[in-house]
C-alpha positions as a Python dict, from the first residue, in 0.01 Angstrom:
ca = {
    (1, 'M'): (0, 0, 0),
    (2, 'N'): (-131, -4, 395),
    (3, 'R'): (-230, 252, 587),
    (4, 'V'): (100, 390, 689),
    (5, 'M'): (216, 413, 345),
    (6, 'N'): (-11, 633, 209),
    (7, 'T'): (4, 842, 512),
    (8, 'L'): (368, 897, 461),
    (9, 'R'): (232, 965, 62),
    (10, 'S'): (-22, 1190, 180),
    (11, 'W'): (299, 1410, 401),
    (12, 'L'): (529, 1377, 137),
    (13, 'R'): (246, 1564, -54),
    (14, 'G'): (197, 1815, 140),
    (15, 'S'): (618, 1872, 151),
    (16, 'G'): (676, 1895, -197),
    (17, 'S'): (479, 2150, -371),
    (18, 'G'): (339, 2360, -105),
    (19, 'G'): (-59, 2287, -58),
    (20, 'D'): (-337, 2195, -191),
    (21, 'V'): (-265, 1789, -166),
    (22, 'Y'): (-164, 1766, 212),
    (23, 'V'): (-401, 1527, 404),
    (24, 'G'): (-254, 1397, 754),
    (25, 'G'): (51, 1525, 789),
    (26, 'S'): (289, 1413, 1003),
    (27, 'S'): (17, 1412, 1306),
    (28, 'G'): (-200, 1215, 1060),
    (29, 'L'): (145, 964, 1053),
    (30, 'V'): (201, 959, 1415),
    (31, 'E'): (-196, 908, 1503),
    (32, 'A'): (-182, 551, 1236),
    (33, 'V'): (210, 460, 1397),
    (34, 'K'): (-29, 485, 1721),
    (35, 'E'): (-326, 297, 1641),
    (36, 'D'): (-123, -5, 1488),
    (37, 'K'): (166, -83, 1636),
    (38, 'E'): (281, -401, 1512),
    (39, 'E'): (134, -348, 1138),
    (40, 'T'): (395, -6, 1197),
    (41, 'S'): (696, -212, 1277),
    (42, 'M'): (1017, -153, 1048),
    (43, 'D'): (997, -462, 917),
    (44, 'G'): (659, -442, 746),
    (45, 'F'): (767, -59, 632),
    (46, 'K'): (1047, -255, 448),
    (47, 'K'): (792, -511, 332),
    (48, 'E'): (578, -217, 197),
    (49, 'L'): (888, -45, 64),
    (50, 'K'): (978, -344, -133),
    (51, 'V'): (666, -396, -302),
    (52, 'L'): (681, 11, -369),
    (53, 'L'): (1003, -71, -558),
    (54, 'N'): (822, -301, -814),
    (55, 'E'): (530, -83, -812),
    (56, 'K'): (466, 284, -1001),
    (57, 'E'): (330, 493, -713),
    (58, 'E'): (-85, 536, -707),
    (59, 'G'): (-227, 758, -847),
    (60, 'K'): (123, 915, -1057),
    (61, 'D'): (-61, 1001, -1396),
    (62, 'D'): (247, 888, -1569),
    (63, 'G'): (484, 1152, -1547),
    (64, 'E'): (248, 1383, -1611),
    (65, 'N'): (360, 1585, -1268),
    (66, 'V'): (740, 1574, -1278),
    (67, 'R'): (871, 1936, -1338),
    (68, 'P'): (985, 2101, -1641),
    (69, 'L'): (1351, 1932, -1708),
    (70, 'D'): (1332, 1665, -1452),
    (71, 'C'): (1303, 1297, -1521),
    (72, 'V'): (1051, 1081, -1535),
    (73, 'V'): (1161, 828, -1314),
    (74, 'C'): (1406, 956, -1064),
    (75, 'C'): (1215, 1275, -1096),
    (76, 'G'): (1591, 1444, -1053),
    (77, 'L'): (1747, 1711, -1290),
    (78, 'L'): (1807, 1545, -1651),
    (79, 'V'): (2124, 1376, -1676),
    (80, 'E'): (2196, 1263, -2053),
    (81, 'P'): (1859, 1257, -2056),
    (82, 'V'): (1663, 1054, -2351),
    (83, 'T'): (1332, 1071, -2496),
    (84, 'T'): (1097, 783, -2588),
    (85, 'C'): (835, 746, -2853),
    (86, 'K'): (595, 801, -2637),
    (87, 'G'): (729, 1175, -2496),
    (88, 'F'): (863, 1080, -2188),
    (89, 'T'): (1234, 1182, -2109),
    (90, 'A'): (1434, 985, -1849),
    (91, 'C'): (1819, 1009, -1766),
    (92, 'R'): (2010, 769, -1965),
    (93, 'G'): (2100, 579, -1644),
    (94, 'C'): (1732, 543, -1550),
    (95, 'Y'): (1586, 472, -1887),
    (96, 'D'): (1876, 176, -1876),
    (97, 'E'): (1785, 118, -1512),
    (98, 'V'): (1330, 13, -1553),
    (99, 'R'): (1343, -107, -1898),
    (100, 'S'): (1238, -412, -1846),
    (101, 'E'): (1027, -358, -1571),
    (102, 'E'): (673, -391, -1614),
    (103, 'A'): (565, -101, -1391),
    (104, 'W'): (775, 107, -1618),
    (105, 'G'): (623, -7, -1944),
    (106, 'F'): (384, 324, -1994),
    (107, 'L'): (692, 501, -2110),
    (108, 'F'): (781, 260, -2378),
    (109, 'T'): (723, 130, -2775),
    (110, 'R'): (866, -170, -2874),
    (111, 'V'): (1043, 44, -3103),
    (112, 'D'): (1182, 163, -2781),
    (113, 'W'): (1255, -204, -2638),
    (114, 'K'): (1425, -234, -3010),
    (115, 'R'): (1681, 6, -2998),
    (116, 'A'): (1920, 157, -2818),
    (117, 'K'): (1866, 520, -2792),
    (118, 'Y'): (2014, 852, -2841),
    (119, 'V'): (2063, 1146, -2600),
    (120, 'D'): (1770, 1426, -2672),
    (121, 'V'): (2004, 1657, -2809),
    (122, 'V'): (1752, 1980, -2794),
    (123, 'V'): (1652, 1859, -2447),
    (124, 'R'): (2022, 1841, -2286),
    (125, 'E'): (2067, 2193, -2477),
    (126, 'L'): (1814, 2310, -2265),
    (127, 'V'): (1986, 2152, -1923),
    (128, 'R'): (2296, 2287, -2012),
    (129, 'N'): (2190, 2616, -2089),
    (130, 'Y'): (1987, 2724, -1765),
    (131, 'Y'): (2142, 2447, -1518),
    (132, 'E'): (2496, 2448, -1594),
    (133, 'R'): (2596, 2488, -1233),
    (134, 'E'): (2356, 2211, -1128),
    (135, 'L'): (2510, 2005, -1357),
    (136, 'E'): (2850, 2035, -1204),
    (137, 'V'): (2720, 1976, -848),
    (138, 'L'): (2525, 1607, -972),
    (139, 'K'): (2882, 1530, -1153),
    (140, 'S'): (3121, 1583, -861),
    (141, 'L'): (2836, 1442, -631),
    (142, 'A'): (2887, 1099, -893),
    (143, 'E'): (3232, 1122, -841),
    (144, 'G'): (3172, 1043, -473),
    (145, 'A'): (3243, 1426, -323),
    (146, 'A'): (3025, 1511, 1),
    (147, 'V'): (2845, 1847, -62),
    (148, 'D'): (2665, 2037, 223),
    (149, 'P'): (2297, 2073, 115),
    (150, 'E'): (2283, 2340, 293),
    (151, 'K'): (2598, 2588, 215),
    (152, 'E'): (2580, 2453, -165),
    (153, 'P'): (2389, 2760, -384),
    (154, 'V'): (2173, 2532, -638),
    (155, 'K'): (1822, 2698, -745),
    (156, 'K'): (1685, 2402, -847),
    (157, 'R'): (1471, 2143, -578),
    (158, 'S'): (1587, 1846, -774),
    (159, 'V'): (1911, 1861, -760),
    (160, 'L'): (1922, 1970, -367),
    (161, 'A'): (1691, 1633, -299),
    (162, 'E'): (2042, 1435, -521),
    (163, 'I'): (2238, 1592, -285),
    (164, 'W'): (2025, 1538, 34),
    (165, 'M'): (2005, 1189, -76),
    (166, 'Y'): (2403, 1122, -129),
    (167, 'K'): (2435, 1266, 200),
    (168, 'A'): (2162, 1006, 329),
    (169, 'K'): (2404, 698, 177),
    (170, 'R'): (2682, 882, 403),
    (171, 'E'): (2506, 888, 687),
    (172, 'L'): (2378, 557, 635),
    (173, 'A'): (2733, 424, 556),
    (174, 'N'): (2844, 572, 919),
    (175, 'E'): (2532, 362, 1055),
    (176, 'D'): (2428, 724, 1192),
    (177, 'S'): (2021, 576, 1103),
    (178, 'A'): (1850, 912, 1242),
    (179, 'Q'): (2058, 1122, 1025),
    (180, 'A'): (2021, 935, 726),
    (181, 'L'): (1629, 937, 816),
    (182, 'H'): (1604, 1315, 807),
    (183, 'D'): (1821, 1374, 484),
    (184, 'I'): (1588, 1085, 310),
    (185, 'L'): (1251, 1298, 408),
    (186, 'M'): (1385, 1608, 306),
    (187, 'S'): (1513, 1463, -51),
    (188, 'V'): (1170, 1275, -83),
    (189, 'G'): (1001, 1586, 55),
    (190, 'L'): (1148, 1834, -161),
    (191, 'V'): (1037, 1637, -483),
    (192, 'G'): (710, 1570, -351),
    (193, 'S'): (768, 1211, -452),
    (194, 'L'): (875, 874, -294),
    (195, 'N'): (1102, 744, -598),
    (196, 'K'): (1282, 405, -648),
    (197, 'R'): (1615, 512, -481),
    (198, 'T'): (1443, 725, -213),
    (199, 'A'): (1258, 389, -134),
    (200, 'Q'): (1564, 209, -129),
    (201, 'L'): (1782, 384, 109),
    (202, 'L'): (1411, 391, 352),
    (203, 'S'): (1470, -10, 327),
    (204, 'Q'): (1820, 27, 449),
    (205, 'L'): (1712, 168, 777),
    (206, 'T'): (1800, -10, 1079),
    (207, 'D'): (1530, -61, 1372),
    (208, 'R'): (1658, 103, 1715),
    (209, 'S'): (1662, -185, 1978),
    (210, 'D'): (1393, 26, 2184),
    (211, 'G'): (1186, 17, 1869),
    (212, 'D'): (1137, 415, 1913),
    (213, 'H'): (1189, 475, 1557),
    (214, 'P'): (1249, 799, 1446),
    (215, 'L'): (1049, 802, 1165),
    (216, 'F'): (749, 778, 1411),
    (217, 'S'): (842, 1121, 1584),
    (218, 'E'): (595, 1372, 1486),
    (219, 'E'): (872, 1673, 1634),
    (220, 'I'): (1123, 1521, 1342),
    (221, 'L'): (866, 1510, 1122),
    (222, 'T'): (727, 1857, 1145),
    (223, 'A'): (1022, 1967, 1137),
    (224, 'I'): (1140, 1865, 861),
    (225, 'K'): (818, 1986, 675),
    (226, 'S'): (909, 2329, 806),
    (227, 'E'): (1309, 2325, 668),
    (228, 'I'): (1090, 2250, 334),
    (229, 'D'): (806, 2499, 305),
    (230, 'D'): (1168, 2804, 354),
    (231, 'I'): (1354, 2640, 32),
    (232, 'P'): (1212, 2879, -252),
    (233, 'E'): (1022, 2676, -531),
    (234, 'D'): (1143, 2618, -866),
    (235, 'Q'): (1126, 2935, -1061),
    (236, 'P'): (966, 2987, -1379),
    (237, 'L'): (1296, 2944, -1711),
    (238, 'P'): (1385, 3289, -1739),
    (239, 'S'): (1291, 3428, -2148),
    (240, 'M'): (1588, 3320, -2389),
    (241, 'D'): (1721, 3589, -2619),
    (242, 'K'): (1698, 3366, -2939),
    (243, 'M'): (1524, 3066, -2971),
    (244, 'D'): (1763, 2939, -3231),
    (245, 'M'): (1706, 2606, -3019),
    (246, 'F'): (1385, 2533, -3058),
    (247, 'E'): (1379, 2588, -3487),
    (248, 'C'): (1309, 2307, -3655),
    (249, 'F'): (1580, 2177, -3886),
    (250, 'C'): (1322, 2026, -4172),
    (251, 'C'): (1125, 2335, -4186),
    (252, 'S'): (1344, 2596, -4020),
    (253, 'E'): (1048, 2725, -3799),
    (254, 'L'): (960, 2749, -3457),
    (255, 'F'): (891, 2364, -3301),
    (256, 'F'): (502, 2313, -3323),
    (257, 'E'): (412, 1979, -3121),
    (258, 'P'): (774, 1868, -3128),
    (259, 'C'): (829, 1521, -3177),
    (260, 'T'): (1160, 1337, -3097),
    (261, 'Y'): (1329, 1067, -3379),
    (262, 'P'): (1514, 756, -3201),
    (263, 'T'): (1813, 950, -3302),
    (264, 'G'): (1777, 1223, -3073),
    (265, 'H'): (1757, 1472, -3291),
    (266, 'T'): (1397, 1675, -3237),
    (267, 'V'): (1143, 1796, -3566),
    (268, 'C'): (793, 1899, -3566),
    (269, 'R'): (513, 1595, -3624),
    (270, 'E'): (428, 1706, -3960),
    (271, 'C'): (826, 1710, -4105),
    (272, 'I'): (800, 1354, -3932),
    (273, 'T'): (531, 1251, -4113),
    (274, 'R'): (645, 1399, -4423),
    (275, 'A'): (1004, 1279, -4438),
    (276, 'L'): (827, 923, -4421),
    (277, 'E'): (669, 961, -4775),
    (278, 'V'): (961, 1092, -4927),
    (279, 'T'): (993, 954, -5264),
    (280, 'N'): (1329, 783, -5405),
    (281, 'P'): (1383, 998, -5714),
    (282, 'T'): (1500, 673, -5918),
    (283, 'S'): (1231, 469, -5864),
    (284, 'G'): (927, 670, -5785),
    (285, 'C'): (869, 511, -5511),
    (286, 'A'): (824, 608, -5142),
    (287, 'A'): (1197, 621, -5035),
    (288, 'A'): (1369, 424, -4719),
    (289, 'P'): (1312, 578, -4373),
    (290, 'V'): (1627, 791, -4209),
    (291, 'C'): (1706, 1020, -3946),
    (292, 'P'): (1687, 1330, -4218),
    (293, 'L'): (1956, 1471, -3997),
    (294, 'T'): (2161, 1160, -3943),
    (295, 'R'): (2040, 923, -4252),
    (296, 'E'): (2038, 658, -4001),
    (297, 'P'): (1797, 409, -4100),
    (298, 'L'): (1416, 385, -3880),
    (299, 'D'): (1239, 108, -4092),
    (300, 'D'): (1100, -25, -3730),
    (301, 'F'): (1022, 330, -3590),
    (302, 'A'): (831, 391, -3961),
    (303, 'T'): (616, 111, -3971),
    (304, 'W'): (532, 178, -3605),
    (305, 'V'): (426, 582, -3692),
    (306, 'R'): (237, 402, -4055),
    (307, 'A'): (43, 150, -3881),
    (308, 'N'): (-170, 469, -3686),
    (309, 'P'): (21, 839, -3707),
    (310, 'K'): (-177, 870, -3366),
    (311, 'N'): (62, 650, -3189),
    (312, 'L'): (350, 963, -3210),
    (313, 'K'): (381, 1147, -2899),
    (314, 'T'): (500, 1510, -2914),
    (315, 'N'): (780, 1544, -2658),
    (316, 'R'): (640, 1656, -2319),
    (317, 'I'): (918, 1893, -2230),
    (318, 'L'): (996, 2079, -2509),
    (319, 'E'): (589, 2158, -2559),
    (320, 'K'): (577, 2280, -2170),
    (321, 'V'): (869, 2475, -2242),
    (322, 'I'): (813, 2603, -2577),
    (323, 'R'): (442, 2731, -2471),
    (324, 'E'): (582, 2914, -2123),
    (325, 'L'): (888, 3088, -2369),
    (326, 'A'): (767, 3166, -2630),
    (327, 'P'): (395, 3135, -2592),
    (328, 'R'): (226, 3399, -2826),
    (329, 'E'): (468, 3214, -3156),
    (330, 'Y'): (269, 2894, -3031),
    (331, 'E'): (-80, 3004, -3006),
    (332, 'E'): (42, 3122, -3400),
    (333, 'W'): (87, 2785, -3458),
    (334, 'Q'): (-210, 2636, -3333),
    (335, 'A'): (-429, 2933, -3436),
    (336, 'N'): (-272, 2871, -3841),
    (337, 'A'): (-342, 2488, -3772),
    (338, 'K'): (-704, 2481, -3652),
    (339, 'K'): (-763, 2737, -3970),
    (340, 'E'): (-594, 2466, -4171),
    (341, 'I'): (-817, 2214, -4046),
    (342, 'D'): (-1174, 2436, -4060),
    (343, 'E'): (-1093, 2476, -4423),
    (344, 'F'): (-1027, 2149, -4541),
    (345, 'M'): (-1342, 2039, -4369),
    (346, 'S'): (-1518, 2290, -4486),
    (347, 'E'): (-1809, 2283, -4835),
    (348, 'D'): (-1627, 2566, -4910),
    (349, 'G'): (-1296, 2561, -4896),
    (350, 'F'): (-1044, 2321, -5128),
    (351, 'V'): (-1079, 1958, -5090),
    (352, 'P'): (-810, 1725, -5163),
    (353, 'I'): (-847, 1556, -5521),
    (354, 'F'): (-710, 1180, -5597),
    (355, 'V'): (-633, 1218, -5978),
    (356, 'C'): (-705, 844, -6100),
    (357, 'M'): (-1071, 683, -6235),
    (358, 'I'): (-1387, 707, -6266),
    (359, 'A'): (-1593, 650, -5909),
    (360, 'W'): (-1970, 643, -5915),
    (361, 'P'): (-2216, 753, -5582),
    (362, 'G'): (-2334, 501, -5323),
    (363, 'L'): (-2091, 213, -5489),
    (364, 'R'): (-1780, 122, -5358),
    (365, 'C'): (-1425, 230, -5508),
    (366, 'N'): (-1115, 29, -5364),
    (367, 'L'): (-810, 215, -5371),
    (368, 'H'): (-441, 105, -5354),
    (369, 'I'): (-236, 399, -5240),
    (370, 'F'): (129, 396, -5297),
    (371, 'E'): (258, 720, -5403),
    (372, 'P'): (359, 932, -5125),
    (373, 'R'): (178, 1254, -5255),
    (374, 'Y'): (-124, 1027, -5228),
    (375, 'R'): (-36, 881, -4851),
    (376, 'L'): (59, 1220, -4744),
    (377, 'M'): (-308, 1323, -4858),
    (378, 'M'): (-476, 1001, -4736),
    (379, 'R'): (-312, 1054, -4389),
    (380, 'R'): (-430, 1434, -4365),
    (381, 'C'): (-801, 1341, -4468),
    (382, 'L'): (-784, 1076, -4148),
    (383, 'E'): (-570, 1303, -3942),
    (384, 'S'): (-817, 1601, -3978),
    (385, 'G'): (-1194, 1355, -3918),
    (386, 'F'): (-1308, 1465, -4239),
    (387, 'R'): (-1252, 1083, -4373),
    (388, 'M'): (-1357, 1247, -4734),
    (389, 'F'): (-1185, 1324, -5054),
    (390, 'G'): (-1256, 1394, -5423),
    (391, 'M'): (-1195, 1124, -5713),
    (392, 'C'): (-1145, 1301, -6097),
    (393, 'S'): (-1008, 1096, -6350),
    (394, 'S'): (-726, 1177, -6597),
    (395, 'V'): (-1058, 1321, -6875),
    (396, 'G'): (-963, 1681, -6956),
    (397, 'E'): (-646, 1856, -6849),
    (398, 'P'): (-514, 1856, -6601),
    (399, 'Y'): (-813, 1671, -6468),
    (400, 'S'): (-1166, 1607, -6525),
    (401, 'D'): (-1411, 1863, -6427),
    (402, 'V'): (-1636, 1599, -6300),
    (403, 'G'): (-1608, 1412, -6037),
    (404, 'T'): (-1759, 1230, -5673),
    (405, 'M'): (-1649, 1243, -5314),
    (406, 'L'): (-1568, 981, -5169),
    (407, 'Y'): (-1566, 858, -4840),
    (408, 'I'): (-1322, 661, -4640),
    (409, 'R'): (-1471, 351, -4465),
    (410, 'K'): (-1127, 129, -4369),
    (411, 'Q'): (-806, 215, -4402),
    (412, 'E'): (-493, -145, -4401),
    (413, 'V'): (-103, 62, -4396),
    (414, 'L'): (107, -232, -4499),
    (415, 'P'): (415, -203, -4321),
    (416, 'D'): (617, -8, -4604),
    (417, 'G'): (381, 252, -4630),
    (418, 'R'): (168, 164, -4866),
    (419, 'S'): (-239, 82, -4789),
    (420, 'F'): (-523, -39, -4900),
    (421, 'V'): (-807, 209, -4870),
    (422, 'E'): (-1195, 81, -4866),
    (423, 'T'): (-1389, 437, -4980),
    (424, 'V'): (-1769, 479, -5111),
    (425, 'G'): (-1907, 730, -5316),
    (426, 'L'): (-2160, 993, -5198),
    (427, 'R'): (-2172, 1255, -5433),
    (428, 'R'): (-2100, 1426, -5756),
    (429, 'F'): (-1928, 1776, -5748),
    (430, 'R'): (-1823, 1972, -6055),
    (431, 'I'): (-1462, 2187, -6053),
    (432, 'K'): (-1488, 2544, -5963),
    (433, 'E'): (-1165, 2625, -5848),
    (434, 'R'): (-839, 2423, -5879),
    (435, 'S'): (-557, 2468, -5706),
    (436, 'N'): (-265, 2210, -5520),
    (437, 'R'): (-52, 2182, -5237),
    (438, 'D'): (263, 1910, -5155),
    (439, 'G'): (240, 1749, -5471),
    (440, 'Y'): (-153, 1651, -5480),
    (441, 'N'): (-452, 1892, -5648),
    (442, 'L'): (-722, 2034, -5420),
    (443, 'A'): (-1069, 2216, -5600),
    (444, 'K'): (-1363, 2420, -5476),
    (445, 'I'): (-1630, 2260, -5570),
    (446, 'E'): (-1990, 2251, -5595),
    (447, 'Y'): (-2235, 1956, -5583),
    (448, 'F'): (-2479, 1872, -5816),
    (449, 'E'): (-2775, 1556, -5849),
    (450, 'D'): (-2952, 1415, -6094),
    (451, 'E'): (-3301, 1572, -6160),
    (452, 'D'): (-3649, 1446, -5977),
    (453, 'S'): (-3763, 1186, -6137),
    (454, 'A'): (-4055, 1159, -5896),
    (455, 'T'): (-4195, 1501, -6071),
    (456, 'A'): (-4040, 1374, -6446),
    (457, 'D'): (-4359, 1323, -6706),
    (458, 'A'): (-4529, 1009, -6702),
    (459, 'A'): (-4370, 943, -7044),
    (460, 'T'): (-4050, 951, -6848),
    (461, 'R'): (-4104, 786, -6596),
    (462, 'T'): (-4238, 471, -6804),
    (463, 'S'): (-3865, 532, -7000),
    (464, 'I'): (-3670, 508, -6651),
    (465, 'E'): (-3887, 217, -6499),
    (466, 'R'): (-3877, 32, -6896),
    (467, 'S'): (-3510, 81, -6973),
    (468, 'A'): (-3423, -40, -6512),
    (469, 'S'): (-3618, -370, -6641),
    (470, 'A'): (-3429, -380, -6949),
    (471, 'C'): (-3087, -380, -6754),
    (472, 'R'): (-3187, -595, -6496),
    (473, 'S'): (-3300, -882, -6735),
    (474, 'L'): (-2985, -791, -6932),
    (475, 'V'): (-2755, -862, -6618),
    (476, 'S'): (-2992, -1170, -6507),
    (477, 'N'): (-3037, -1350, -6849),
    (478, 'S'): (-2708, -1341, -6994),
    (479, 'D'): (-2365, -1515, -6990),
    (480, 'L'): (-2235, -1258, -6732),
    (481, 'G'): (-2503, -1354, -6521),
    (482, 'R'): (-2466, -1733, -6538),
    (483, 'S'): (-2117, -1718, -6453),
    (484, 'T'): (-1890, -1647, -6132),
    (485, 'I'): (-1774, -1298, -6323),
    (486, 'L'): (-2110, -1107, -6171),
    (487, 'G'): (-2063, -1253, -5847),
    (488, 'S'): (-1676, -1131, -5878),
    (489, 'I'): (-1827, -741, -6009),
    (490, 'I'): (-2075, -747, -5729),
    (491, 'E'): (-1796, -821, -5445),
    (492, 'E'): (-1587, -554, -5591),
    (493, 'I'): (-1881, -305, -5664),
    (494, 'G'): (-2215, -378, -5413),
    (495, 'E'): (-2545, -558, -5475),
    (496, 'L'): (-2749, -442, -5757),
    (497, 'P'): (-2991, -171, -5606),
    (498, 'Q'): (-3348, -126, -5629),
    (499, 'E'): (-3455, 240, -5659),
    (500, 'D'): (-3382, 283, -6023),
    (501, 'D'): (-3135, 612, -5971),
    (502, 'E'): (-2875, 430, -5820),
    (503, 'L'): (-2926, 167, -6033),
    (504, 'S'): (-2809, 396, -6302),
    (505, 'F'): (-2495, 410, -6160),
    (506, 'W'): (-2498, 59, -6133),
    (507, 'M'): (-2528, -44, -6432),
    (508, 'A'): (-2276, 292, -6579),
    (509, 'S'): (-1980, 109, -6303),
    (510, 'L'): (-2077, -226, -6505),
    (511, 'A'): (-2058, -56, -6856),
    (512, 'H'): (-1725, 118, -6749),
    (513, 'I'): (-1594, -236, -6616),
    (514, 'L'): (-1715, -404, -6932),
    (515, 'A'): (-1533, -129, -7077),
    (516, 'R'): (-1226, -211, -6953),
    (517, 'G'): (-1177, 99, -6750),
    (518, 'D'): (-1226, 305, -7074),
    (519, 'D'): (-1295, 618, -6864),
    (520, 'D'): (-1324, 812, -7216),
    (521, 'A'): (-1640, 634, -7301),
    (522, 'V'): (-1827, 627, -6965),
    (523, 'Y'): (-1752, 1003, -6793),
    (524, 'P'): (-2051, 1155, -7025),
    (525, 'L'): (-2303, 903, -6776),
    (526, 'L'): (-2119, 1043, -6472),
    (527, 'C'): (-2179, 1432, -6598),
    (528, 'T'): (-2516, 1357, -6698),
    (529, 'T'): (-2812, 1481, -6462),
    (530, 'S'): (-3106, 1248, -6629),
    (531, 'V'): (-3161, 935, -6489),
    (532, 'D'): (-3347, 846, -6783),
    (533, 'S'): (-3076, 909, -7016),
    (534, 'R'): (-2785, 745, -6815),
    (535, 'L'): (-3005, 404, -6822),
    (536, 'R'): (-3110, 435, -7209),
    (537, 'T'): (-2752, 502, -7301),
    (538, 'V'): (-2623, 163, -7044),
    (539, 'Q'): (-2887, -34, -7161),
    (540, 'S'): (-2783, 42, -7549),
    (541, 'R'): (-2405, -39, -7468),
    (542, 'L'): (-2469, -357, -7254),
    (543, 'E'): (-2729, -499, -7555),
    (544, 'R'): (-2357, -461, -7724),
    (545, 'V'): (-2208, -661, -7557),
    (546, 'L'): (-2344, -898, -7364),
}
């Protein structure tokens, strides 16, 4: 944008929200015009406006500066609001108008491009609740009624800006370019933004025959700024007697991190992700994803969320309104959520337990996660940043007393919600206390380690070295070592370790595989703290098998 456009924007920002960003003002615009007559001709100005029609305004922070209940596109009061999966809300008409424009791509996801959007039910009711009179005025304007902006008692600046814009249209039809310019600048000054519609109106202005266009009059710009400064700013939304409008129909609590389905219904973020993991009671597998309220299929939406739960953004308008109307309740929600994560990540707290099979410290463990309860558990592990969970076998009731903590290295999510997870074993633990949450197990644990072989007596050290050497020879010199099976095993659990204590777990894992996954047969090897005992036991078993 050239200097005039930048100065004009400075004037608009200065006359919009009062203040700190006001640079240059009307006199700055006039000075820019005086310094370069050719570049500031109406032809050049219109050329810049045409560029503006296809560009997002420089410095605009993806809609963050839009006032509550105003459209992110036109900056006016929301009419039939539509909320995208990225959390932005626009009028339905604006949404349809800019969907195909690359400059507005930050508003949309591929889910928004594919499906026709429904009206955001909660935001629509919110607008009706606070601005019923303003909606009637906008309806009258759309029907062609002439509304006087200086007499209409509206309490929202964006609606008043709309009235000025419609008045400018009438002035342009009457070929009153000077008055139209005044009305356009009143409109853009009230919202502090040169949006697409007002830019289109500016581009329709005609040159005065003498070339002295009123846009370059310091007096008119100073007068308009004075008029705008006299108009009160939007007042904060008054408190509501009832907060039923902001109650999630899934958990019956106040919205926390509200997210909006493509169907236009809003629930808490946690409720959406939980709903996508509902089990089909007949098959026991994940149910087809649907909107909990309308039962409309949401396969594409579910695939998009499952690919990366962070894709799902909160409804920016609702979150901001709830923070303003119910700050105490929202802070309580935040505190509880933080406490839950702190407990989840604390070694003294409960950790999630995956009851499946025996896993070994230092070795890879690849998992196929398909049960909805464990999909939920895995998602929480990743979202919390903890990236760890305990693995226990079904030895004993309700599951084994000893397990291994696993660290999630990588997750590959499939379109139907299942996932392949690559983990590695860290440390063993004993169960101190059991609990459960949302279908999966939790436990308070106590870590334990092997006895230090370096401080063992000479006889024990010799026994460890002898058993370790024998185990290596068994692997390399047996039929197993000469076959391709060993390569598959190494690919599955990792290379043969050099350290004796790590080797003892590798050999125990090999014995586990050769025992066809019989947990009862190798469970004592996980529980023992003696490297010597583990190696001697494994050696004895492998000599019988290999």
